[in-house]
PDB file of C-alpha atoms in Angstrom:
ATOM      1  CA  UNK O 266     104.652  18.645 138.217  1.00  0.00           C
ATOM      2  CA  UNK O 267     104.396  20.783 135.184  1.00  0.00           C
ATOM      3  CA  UNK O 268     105.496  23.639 137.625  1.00  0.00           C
ATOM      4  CA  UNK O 269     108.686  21.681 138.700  1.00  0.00           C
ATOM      5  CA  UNK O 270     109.753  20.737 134.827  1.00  0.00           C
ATOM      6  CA  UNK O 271     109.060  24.200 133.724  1.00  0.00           C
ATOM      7  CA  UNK O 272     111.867  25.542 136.785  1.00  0.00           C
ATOM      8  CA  UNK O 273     113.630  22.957 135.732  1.00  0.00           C
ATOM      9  CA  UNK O 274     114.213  23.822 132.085  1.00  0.00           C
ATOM     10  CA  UNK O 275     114.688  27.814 133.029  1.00  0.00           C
ATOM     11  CA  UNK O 276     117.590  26.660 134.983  1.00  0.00           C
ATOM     12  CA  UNK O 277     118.678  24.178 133.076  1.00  0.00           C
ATOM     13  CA  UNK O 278     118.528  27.099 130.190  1.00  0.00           C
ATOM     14  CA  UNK O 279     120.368  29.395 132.566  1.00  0.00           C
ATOM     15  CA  UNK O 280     122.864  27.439 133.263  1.00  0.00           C
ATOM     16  CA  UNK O 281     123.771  26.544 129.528  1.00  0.00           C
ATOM     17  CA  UNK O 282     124.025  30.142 128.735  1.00  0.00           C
ATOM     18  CA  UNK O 283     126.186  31.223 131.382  1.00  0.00           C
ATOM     19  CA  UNK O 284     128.321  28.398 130.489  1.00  0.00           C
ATOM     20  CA  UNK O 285     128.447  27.953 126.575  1.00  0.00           C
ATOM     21  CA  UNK O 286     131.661  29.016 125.387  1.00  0.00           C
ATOM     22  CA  UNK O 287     132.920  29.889 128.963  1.00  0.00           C
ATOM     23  CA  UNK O 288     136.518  29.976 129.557  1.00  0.00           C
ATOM     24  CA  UNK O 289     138.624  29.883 133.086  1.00  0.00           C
ATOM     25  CA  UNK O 290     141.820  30.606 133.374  1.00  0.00           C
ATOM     26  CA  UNK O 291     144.851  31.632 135.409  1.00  0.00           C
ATOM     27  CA  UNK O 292     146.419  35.037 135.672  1.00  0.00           C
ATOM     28  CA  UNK O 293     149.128  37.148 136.578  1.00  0.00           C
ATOM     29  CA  UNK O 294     149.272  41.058 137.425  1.00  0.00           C
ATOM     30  CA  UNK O 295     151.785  43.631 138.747  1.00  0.00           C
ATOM     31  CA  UNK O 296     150.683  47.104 139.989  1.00  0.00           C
ATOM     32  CA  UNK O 297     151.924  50.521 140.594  1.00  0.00           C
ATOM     33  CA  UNK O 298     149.948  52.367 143.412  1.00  0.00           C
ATOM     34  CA  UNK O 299     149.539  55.513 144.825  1.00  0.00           C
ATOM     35  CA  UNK O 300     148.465  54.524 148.645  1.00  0.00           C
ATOM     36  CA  UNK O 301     147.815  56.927 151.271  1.00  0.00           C
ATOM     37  CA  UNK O 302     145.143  56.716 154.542  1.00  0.00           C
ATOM     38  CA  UNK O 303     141.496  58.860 155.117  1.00  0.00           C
ATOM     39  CA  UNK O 304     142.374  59.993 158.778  1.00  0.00           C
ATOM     40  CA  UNK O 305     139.868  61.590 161.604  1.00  0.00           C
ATOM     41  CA  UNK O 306     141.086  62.342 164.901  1.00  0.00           C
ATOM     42  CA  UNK O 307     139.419  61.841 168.055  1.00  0.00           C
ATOM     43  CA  UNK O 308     137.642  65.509 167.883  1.00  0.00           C
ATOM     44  CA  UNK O 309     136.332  64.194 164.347  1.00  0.00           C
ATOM     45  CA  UNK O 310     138.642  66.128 162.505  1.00  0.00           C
ATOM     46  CA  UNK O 311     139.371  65.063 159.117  1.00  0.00           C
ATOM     47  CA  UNK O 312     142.766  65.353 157.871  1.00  0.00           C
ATOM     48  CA  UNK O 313     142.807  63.867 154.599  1.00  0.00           C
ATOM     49  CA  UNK O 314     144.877  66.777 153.033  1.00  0.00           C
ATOM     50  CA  UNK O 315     147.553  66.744 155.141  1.00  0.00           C
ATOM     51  CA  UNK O 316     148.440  62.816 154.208  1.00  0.00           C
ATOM     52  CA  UNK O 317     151.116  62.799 151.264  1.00  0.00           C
ATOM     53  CA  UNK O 318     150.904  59.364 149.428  1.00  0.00           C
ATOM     54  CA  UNK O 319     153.235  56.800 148.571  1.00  0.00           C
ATOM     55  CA  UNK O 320     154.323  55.124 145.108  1.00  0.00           C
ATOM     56  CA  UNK O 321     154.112  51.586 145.660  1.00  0.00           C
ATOM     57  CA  UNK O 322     153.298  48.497 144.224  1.00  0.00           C
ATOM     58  CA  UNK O 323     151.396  45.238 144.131  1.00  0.00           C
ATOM     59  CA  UNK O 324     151.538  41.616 142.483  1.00  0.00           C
ATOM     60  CA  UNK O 325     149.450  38.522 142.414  1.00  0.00           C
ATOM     61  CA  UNK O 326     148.272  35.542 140.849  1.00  0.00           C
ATOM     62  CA  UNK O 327     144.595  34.642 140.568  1.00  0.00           C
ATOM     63  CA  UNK O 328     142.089  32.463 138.698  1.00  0.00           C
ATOM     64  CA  UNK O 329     139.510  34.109 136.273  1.00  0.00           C
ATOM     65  CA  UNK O 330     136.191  32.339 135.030  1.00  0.00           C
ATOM     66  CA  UNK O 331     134.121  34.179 131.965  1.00  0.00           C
ATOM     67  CA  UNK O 332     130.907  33.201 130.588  1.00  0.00           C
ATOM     68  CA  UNK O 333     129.964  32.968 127.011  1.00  0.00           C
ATOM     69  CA  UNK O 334     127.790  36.224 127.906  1.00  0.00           C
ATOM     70  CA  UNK O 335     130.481  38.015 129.791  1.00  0.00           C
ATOM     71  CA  UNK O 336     129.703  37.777 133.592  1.00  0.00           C
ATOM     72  CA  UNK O 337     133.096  37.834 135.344  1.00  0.00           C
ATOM     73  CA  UNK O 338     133.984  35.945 138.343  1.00  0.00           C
ATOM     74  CA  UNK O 339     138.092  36.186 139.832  1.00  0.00           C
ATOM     75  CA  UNK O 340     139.524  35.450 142.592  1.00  0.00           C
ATOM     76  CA  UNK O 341     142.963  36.174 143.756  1.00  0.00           C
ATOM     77  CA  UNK O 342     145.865  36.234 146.107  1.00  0.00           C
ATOM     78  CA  UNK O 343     148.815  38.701 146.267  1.00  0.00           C
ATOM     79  CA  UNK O 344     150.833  41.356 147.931  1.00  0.00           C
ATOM     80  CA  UNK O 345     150.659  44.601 148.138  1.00  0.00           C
ATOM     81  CA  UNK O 346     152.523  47.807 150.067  1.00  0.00           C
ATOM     82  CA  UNK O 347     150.804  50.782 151.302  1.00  0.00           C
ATOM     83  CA  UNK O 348     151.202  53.380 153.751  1.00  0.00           C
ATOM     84  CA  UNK O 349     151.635  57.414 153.722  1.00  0.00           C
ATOM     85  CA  UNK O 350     153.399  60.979 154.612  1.00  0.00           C
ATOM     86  CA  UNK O 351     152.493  63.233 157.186  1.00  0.00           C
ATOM     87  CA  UNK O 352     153.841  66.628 158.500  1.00  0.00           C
ATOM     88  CA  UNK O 353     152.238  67.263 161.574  1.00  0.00           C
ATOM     89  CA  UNK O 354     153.070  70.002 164.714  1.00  0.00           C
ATOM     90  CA  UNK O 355     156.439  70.316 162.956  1.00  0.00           C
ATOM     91  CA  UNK O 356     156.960  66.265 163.327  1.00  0.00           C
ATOM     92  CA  UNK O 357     157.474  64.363 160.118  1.00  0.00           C
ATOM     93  CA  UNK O 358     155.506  61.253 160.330  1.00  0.00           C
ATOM     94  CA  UNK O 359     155.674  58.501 157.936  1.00  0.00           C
ATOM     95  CA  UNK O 360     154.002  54.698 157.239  1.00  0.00           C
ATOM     96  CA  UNK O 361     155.224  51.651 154.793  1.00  0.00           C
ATOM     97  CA  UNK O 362     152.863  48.639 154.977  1.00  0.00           C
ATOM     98  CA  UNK O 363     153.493  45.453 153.501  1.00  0.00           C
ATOM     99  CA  UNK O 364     150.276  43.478 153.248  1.00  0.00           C
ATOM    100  CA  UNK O 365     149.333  39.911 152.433  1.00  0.00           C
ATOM    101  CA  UNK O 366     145.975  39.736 150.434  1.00  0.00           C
ATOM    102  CA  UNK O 367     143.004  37.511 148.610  1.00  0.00           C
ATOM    103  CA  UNK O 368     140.216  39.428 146.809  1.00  0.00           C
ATOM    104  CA  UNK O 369     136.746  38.011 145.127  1.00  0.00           C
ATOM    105  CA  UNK O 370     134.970  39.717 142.195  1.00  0.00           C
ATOM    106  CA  UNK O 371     132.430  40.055 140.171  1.00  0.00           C
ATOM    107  CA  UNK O 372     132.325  41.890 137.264  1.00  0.00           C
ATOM    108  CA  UNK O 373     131.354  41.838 133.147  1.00  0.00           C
ATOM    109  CA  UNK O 374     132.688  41.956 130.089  1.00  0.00           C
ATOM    110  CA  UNK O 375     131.831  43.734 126.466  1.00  0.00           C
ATOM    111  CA  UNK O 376     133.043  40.766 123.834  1.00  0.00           C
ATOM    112  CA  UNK O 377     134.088  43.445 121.069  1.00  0.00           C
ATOM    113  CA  UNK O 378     136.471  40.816 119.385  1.00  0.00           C
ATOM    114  CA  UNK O 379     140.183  41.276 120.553  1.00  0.00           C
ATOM    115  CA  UNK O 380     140.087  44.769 122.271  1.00  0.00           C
ATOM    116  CA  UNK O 381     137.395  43.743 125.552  1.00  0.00           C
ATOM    117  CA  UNK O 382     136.456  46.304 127.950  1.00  0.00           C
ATOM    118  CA  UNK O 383     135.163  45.190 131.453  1.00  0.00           C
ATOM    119  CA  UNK O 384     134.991  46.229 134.358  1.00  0.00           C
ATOM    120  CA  UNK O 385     134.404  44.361 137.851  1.00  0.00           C
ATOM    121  CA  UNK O 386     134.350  44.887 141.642  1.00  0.00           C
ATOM    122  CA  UNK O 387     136.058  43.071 144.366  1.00  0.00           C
ATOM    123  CA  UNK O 388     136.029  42.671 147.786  1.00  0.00           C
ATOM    124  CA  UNK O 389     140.060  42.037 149.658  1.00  0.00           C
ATOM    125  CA  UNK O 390     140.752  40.630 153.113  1.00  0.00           C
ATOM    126  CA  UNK O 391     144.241  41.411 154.032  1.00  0.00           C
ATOM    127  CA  UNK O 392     146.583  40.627 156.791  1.00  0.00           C
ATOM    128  CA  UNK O 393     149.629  43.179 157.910  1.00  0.00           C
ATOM    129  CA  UNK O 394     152.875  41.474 157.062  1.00  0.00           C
ATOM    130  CA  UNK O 395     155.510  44.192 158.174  1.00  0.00           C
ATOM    131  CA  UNK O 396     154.766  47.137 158.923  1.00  0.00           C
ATOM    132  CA  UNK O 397     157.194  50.619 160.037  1.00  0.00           C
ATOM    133  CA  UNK O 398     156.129  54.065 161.429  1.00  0.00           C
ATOM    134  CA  UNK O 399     159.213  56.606 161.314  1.00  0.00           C
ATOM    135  CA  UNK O 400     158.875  59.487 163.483  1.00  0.00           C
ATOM    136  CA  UNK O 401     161.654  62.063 161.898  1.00  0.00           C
ATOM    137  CA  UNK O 402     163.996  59.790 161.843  1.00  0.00           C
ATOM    138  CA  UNK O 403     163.240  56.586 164.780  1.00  0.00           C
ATOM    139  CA  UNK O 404     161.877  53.563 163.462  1.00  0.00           C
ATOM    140  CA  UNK O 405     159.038  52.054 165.673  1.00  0.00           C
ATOM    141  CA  UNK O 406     158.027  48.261 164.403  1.00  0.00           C
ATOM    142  CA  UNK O 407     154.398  48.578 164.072  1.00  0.00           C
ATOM    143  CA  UNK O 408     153.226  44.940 164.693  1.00  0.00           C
ATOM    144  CA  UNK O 409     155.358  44.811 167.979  1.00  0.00           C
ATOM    145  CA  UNK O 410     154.383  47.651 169.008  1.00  0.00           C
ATOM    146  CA  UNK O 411     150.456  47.305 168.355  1.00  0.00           C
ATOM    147  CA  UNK O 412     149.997  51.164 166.691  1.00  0.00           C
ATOM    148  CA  UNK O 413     147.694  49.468 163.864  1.00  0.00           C
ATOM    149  CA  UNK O 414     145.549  46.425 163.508  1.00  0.00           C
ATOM    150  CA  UNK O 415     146.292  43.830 161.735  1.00  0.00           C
ATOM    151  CA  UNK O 416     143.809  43.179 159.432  1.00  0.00           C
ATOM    152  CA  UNK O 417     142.006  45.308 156.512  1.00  0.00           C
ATOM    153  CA  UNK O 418     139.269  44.627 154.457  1.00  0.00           C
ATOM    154  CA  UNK O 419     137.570  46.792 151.629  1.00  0.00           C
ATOM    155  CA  UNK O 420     136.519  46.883 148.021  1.00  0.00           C
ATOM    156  CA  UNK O 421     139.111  47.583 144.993  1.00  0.00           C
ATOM    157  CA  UNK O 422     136.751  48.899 141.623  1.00  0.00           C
ATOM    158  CA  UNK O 423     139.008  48.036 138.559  1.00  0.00           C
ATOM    159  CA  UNK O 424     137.462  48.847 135.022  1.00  0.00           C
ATOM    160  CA  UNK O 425     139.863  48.065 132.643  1.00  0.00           C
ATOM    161  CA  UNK O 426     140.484  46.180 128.814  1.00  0.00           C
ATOM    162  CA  UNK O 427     141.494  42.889 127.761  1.00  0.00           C
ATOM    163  CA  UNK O 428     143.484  42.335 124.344  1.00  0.00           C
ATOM    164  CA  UNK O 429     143.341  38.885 123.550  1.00  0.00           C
ATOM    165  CA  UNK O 430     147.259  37.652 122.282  1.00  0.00           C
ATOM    166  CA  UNK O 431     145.365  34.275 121.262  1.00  0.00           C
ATOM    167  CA  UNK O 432     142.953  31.738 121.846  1.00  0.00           C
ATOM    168  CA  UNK O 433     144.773  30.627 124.900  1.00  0.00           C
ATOM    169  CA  UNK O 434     146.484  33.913 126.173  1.00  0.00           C
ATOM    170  CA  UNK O 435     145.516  37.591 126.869  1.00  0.00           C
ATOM    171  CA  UNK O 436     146.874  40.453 128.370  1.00  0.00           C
ATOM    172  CA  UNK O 437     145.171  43.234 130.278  1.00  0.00           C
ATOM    173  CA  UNK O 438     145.564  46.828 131.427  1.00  0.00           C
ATOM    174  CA  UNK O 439     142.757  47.984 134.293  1.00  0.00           C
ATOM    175  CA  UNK O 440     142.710  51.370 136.425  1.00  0.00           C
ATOM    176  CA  UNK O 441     142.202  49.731 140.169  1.00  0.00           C
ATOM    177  CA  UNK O 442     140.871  52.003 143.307  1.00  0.00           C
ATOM    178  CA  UNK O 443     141.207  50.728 146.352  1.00  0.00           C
ATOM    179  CA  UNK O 444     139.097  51.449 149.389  1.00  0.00           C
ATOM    180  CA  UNK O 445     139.392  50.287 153.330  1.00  0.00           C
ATOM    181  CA  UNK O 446     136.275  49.907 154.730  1.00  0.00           C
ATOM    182  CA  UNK O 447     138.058  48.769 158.125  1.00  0.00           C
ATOM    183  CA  UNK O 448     139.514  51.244 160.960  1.00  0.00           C
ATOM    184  CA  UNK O 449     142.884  50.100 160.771  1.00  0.00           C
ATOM    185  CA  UNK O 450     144.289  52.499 163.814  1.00  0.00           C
ATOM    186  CA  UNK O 451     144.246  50.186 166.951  1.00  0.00           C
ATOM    187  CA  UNK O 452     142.941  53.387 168.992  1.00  0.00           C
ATOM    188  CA  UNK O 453     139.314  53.575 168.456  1.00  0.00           C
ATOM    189  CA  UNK O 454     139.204  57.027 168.944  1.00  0.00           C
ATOM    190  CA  UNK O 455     140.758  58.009 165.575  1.00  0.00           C
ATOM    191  CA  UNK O 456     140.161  56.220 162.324  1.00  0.00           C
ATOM    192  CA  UNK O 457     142.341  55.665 159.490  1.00  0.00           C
ATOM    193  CA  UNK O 458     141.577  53.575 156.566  1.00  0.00           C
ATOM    194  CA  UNK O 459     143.474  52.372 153.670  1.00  0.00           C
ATOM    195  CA  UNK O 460     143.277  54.217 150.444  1.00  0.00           C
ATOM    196  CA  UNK O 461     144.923  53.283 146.713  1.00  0.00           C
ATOM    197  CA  UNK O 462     144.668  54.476 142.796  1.00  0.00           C
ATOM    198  CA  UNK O 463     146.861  52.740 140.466  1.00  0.00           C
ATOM    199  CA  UNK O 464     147.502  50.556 136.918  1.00  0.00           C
ATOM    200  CA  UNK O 465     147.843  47.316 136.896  1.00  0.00           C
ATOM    201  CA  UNK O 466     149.105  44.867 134.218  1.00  0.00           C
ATOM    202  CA  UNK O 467     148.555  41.159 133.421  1.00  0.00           C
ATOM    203  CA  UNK O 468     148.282  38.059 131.411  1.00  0.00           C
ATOM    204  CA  UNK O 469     145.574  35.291 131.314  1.00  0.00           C
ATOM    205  CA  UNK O 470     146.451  32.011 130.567  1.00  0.00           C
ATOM    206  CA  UNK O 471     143.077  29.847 129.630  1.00  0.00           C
ATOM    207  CA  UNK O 472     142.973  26.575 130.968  1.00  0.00           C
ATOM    208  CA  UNK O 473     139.867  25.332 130.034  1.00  0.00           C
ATOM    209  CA  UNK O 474     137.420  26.415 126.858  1.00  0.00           C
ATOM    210  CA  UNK O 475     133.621  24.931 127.270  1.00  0.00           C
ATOM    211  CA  UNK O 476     132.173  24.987 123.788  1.00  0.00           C
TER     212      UNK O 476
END
């Protein structure tokens, strides 16, 4: 019994400090990317350096829960382009992606006061929208056509700093990189993968303060 209350009472203690002074909130962000695919061919060639990258961008909204002793937990939904250049064999290849996403993280926070660096890690399921390959200069519609799955999956690492406006709203600049841990090429004897670096801006709007 005294085994049981003394479990008790750790959690119980756990569970108030990860909780005192916690705030949730909503958020908003917009991103500019620079997306572009990790490629090896059948032979296991890599060709990595012959992709060119986009500029593209992302947006979302998401919900954002921090604890009084800065464990980070978001969650989000969003959308987001990708896709690359490619000179190949004299051909010029290229790929614009326009993909529907939801990401979960984890992450922690240094409360400095107003200026708060963090930095958290998230895993993103996402589902191909629209997609078009352009082959010098004939547009093939990649979901009819079947030339890449439609799904992705992979991890985004984003350490980045929160300036807090007020008690109630913040904004936030982070450095996100993006990478597909899914083959994405619907030939499973070459393997592409997704690939992103970019800034990202947002607000936080707190919804609820636990003191």
């Amino acid at each position: 019994m005294k085994k049981i209350k003394l479990v008790f009472l750790i959690v119980s203690m756990a569970v108030y400090a990860f909780t005192v002074n916690a705030q949730s909130g909503l958020t908003m962000e917009a991103s500019q990317l620079y997306a572009s695919f990790k490629y090896k061919d059948s032979q296991g060639t890599k060709l990595n350096n012959e992709y060119s990258g986009l500029f593209t961008g992302a947006y979302g909204i998401g919900y954002r829960y921090i604890s009084d002793g800065g464990f980070i937990f978001r969650s989000g939904i969003g959308m987001r382009s990708a896709g690359a250049t490619l000179v190949y064999d004299d051909m010029n290849y290229s790929w614009k992606l326009q993909y529907a996403d939801i990401k979960l993280g984890l992450g922690y926070m240094y409360k400095a006061g107003r200026v708060n660096p963090y930095l958290t890690a998230s895993g993103y399921f996402a589902y191909l929208l629209r997609g078009i390959q352009t082959l010098n200069n004939e547009d093939f519609n990649i979901i009819e056509s079947g030339l890449l799955n439609k799904t992705d999956f992979g991890v985004t690492i984003s350490p980045g700093v929160e300036f807090r406006l007020s008690d109630y709203i913040s904004s936030c600049a982070e450095f996100n990189y993006l990478m597909g841990l899914k083959n994405i090429e619907a030939d499973d004897g070459q393997k592409a993968s997704n690939i992103a670096y970019g800034i990202s801006l947002g607000l936080s709007f707190t919804i609820t303060k636990i003191e």
